C-alpha cells in the first residue's frame, strides 16, 4: 500500500486555522417539515409518509436520481464501510479480521483517522495495570443522567461491557507496529469534585514523544491491516445514496473522479460519515438556536450529513432531540458577536476551559465555572449577546496547576495525565498572541478591564470583590464550586477574554440497536443498513458528558468494532 500523506486530525486542522472574530448572528427558527424517503434499485424516491424533523429549509432534499445505466463501474463486496474515521476504521478492521470481503471508502483525499487524544473504555489492560476500577453501573447512569434518559441505556451498557476488549485490541495493534503507544489518563483530581470525573481516556502518541502525527500513522496502519486481509480502500469516493431492493439495503450509488459507480454489499452497508457539523444548512435547521452561541468551528471537513441523509432517505428514524459536542474555548474580540461560526474560523483559546471567574455582559457571575464544557454555553445563552467573559490575574499559572482539569482541557503534563497538554509556556504565548490580536484584554485595574470589554465597571468590581471573598472564605457559598478551583483576582495585570462555543461534532443521529443496525420509522431494523459513530443516535442528548474523557470517540471505536464483526458474520 502506498503511504497516505496523512490523516486529517482535529489538532492538524486546528493548527491551520486562523484565530478570528465572528460576524453577524445567524437567523433561523424551526418551522415546516420534510419527509424521509427510500431509494429503490432504480434510484427512484418513495416517501415513507413520516415527518422526522422540523426545518426552515428542505435540508434533507431528495435522493439523487441515479440508475445502473449511469454507472461506469459496478463493484461487488460483502461489507461496505462508508467513511474512514474512527468508527469506520474500527469497523473495517474488524470485518476484515472475520474473513469478510471488505471495501472501505472515503470521500476526502485523506482518511480522518482514529482520534489520538482519547478513546474511553472500562476495564482495559492499561486500567487494570494502574489499578483503575470503574463502577459500570455508576458510569452508565451518569452518562444517561446527562442525557436526561432521552438516550438508550442499552447502548451505553453495550459500550461499558465491550469497550475494554476494544481498547485491548487497539493497544495490541499499536504495540505490534512499534511506532506509537497508548497512554491512560488515570491521574484524577485528588480533591472531591462536584461532577464525577472518570479515568477513561486512552490517548495515542508517537514513540518519539511527538504529539502530532499519531492519527496519520494509525490511519495508515489500519488501512494496511485491512488490505492485508484482501480488503480494499478507495479514497475520493463519495456515497450518493443507498440502494434498496425488496425493503433491504443492498448497496450504494457513489461517485468518484471517473463518474458514478454502483457498489453491492451482500452482507451490509455500514455508514460512518461523521455527523453533520460541517453542513451549515442542516445545522441551522436543526440546531439554529444553539448556533447563536457559537464562535467558530473545530470540526472535521467531511462531516456534512451525507450518511444521515442517505439513511433517512432509506426510511431510517432520526433522533427527536438534536444536540452538539461544544468546547467552551472560542475567543472573540470585545466588539465581535457570536452566531456565525462558519465565518468565524477556529478562534481556539485553550485556557477558556479553566474554571476562572466567568461573567455575563452585565458583569454578573452566572454559574459554577467548574461544570462540563457546554454548561457555560447554556448559562450564557440566557443573557445579552450569549457570550461570557473570563477573568484571571497574573497568578494564572499557579491557579491552573491547582485546578487540575482533565482530558483535553489539561494544560500541564504530569504522570498519569493527559498526553496532549501544551504546557504553560505555550499558554503564555497564546495569551500574548491573542492580546496582540485585540482579543485578550490586559489592564492594571478591574475598571480598565470593564471599560475595554464594555461591561459596567461598578457591577464587575462588585462581582470580583465577592469572588475574592469566596476565595478567602475557602468555600463557594454562592454556586458551590470546589474550593480548590476558586482563585483570587488581586494581582495585576488582569486579563479578560470574551468567549463563545466551538462546535466539535453533532451528537444526534440515526437510531440504532446494539448491533449498530438502523431502526426504521416503523421501529423495526432496516435489513442491510448499519450506522456507527457520529451518524448514529440514541446515545446522547442535551449535553456531552466530557468528564469521562474520550467517551464519544470510545463509543465510536467500540460500536465500530462490534458492528464490523456482526455484519461480517451475516
XYZ file of C-alpha atoms in Angstrom, residues 19 32 55 81 87 108 110 117 183 192-193 222 244 277 282 309 365 405 449 451 507 512 529 550 557:
25
model
C -7.992 32.770 15.145
C -42.114 23.432 8.362
C -36.773 22.661 9.299
C -17.887 0.761 5.175
C -15.763 4.280 13.748
C -11.878 13.019 1.116
C -7.168 11.511 3.189
C -6.405 12.464 22.303
C -1.288 6.118 27.339
C -13.514 15.861 45.587
C -15.237 17.339 42.535
C -5.204 0.357 9.896
C -32.840 -0.808 -1.543
C -21.402 19.579 11.970
C -28.640 21.278 8.099
C -29.426 11.956 4.918
C -21.422 35.684 37.662
C -8.662 19.795 34.971
C -10.975 45.605 32.061
C -14.157 49.697 30.103
C -24.397 14.101 18.725
C -29.740 2.038 16.103
C -28.193 -0.976 6.917
C -12.952 10.265 25.176
C -14.392 2.666 18.351
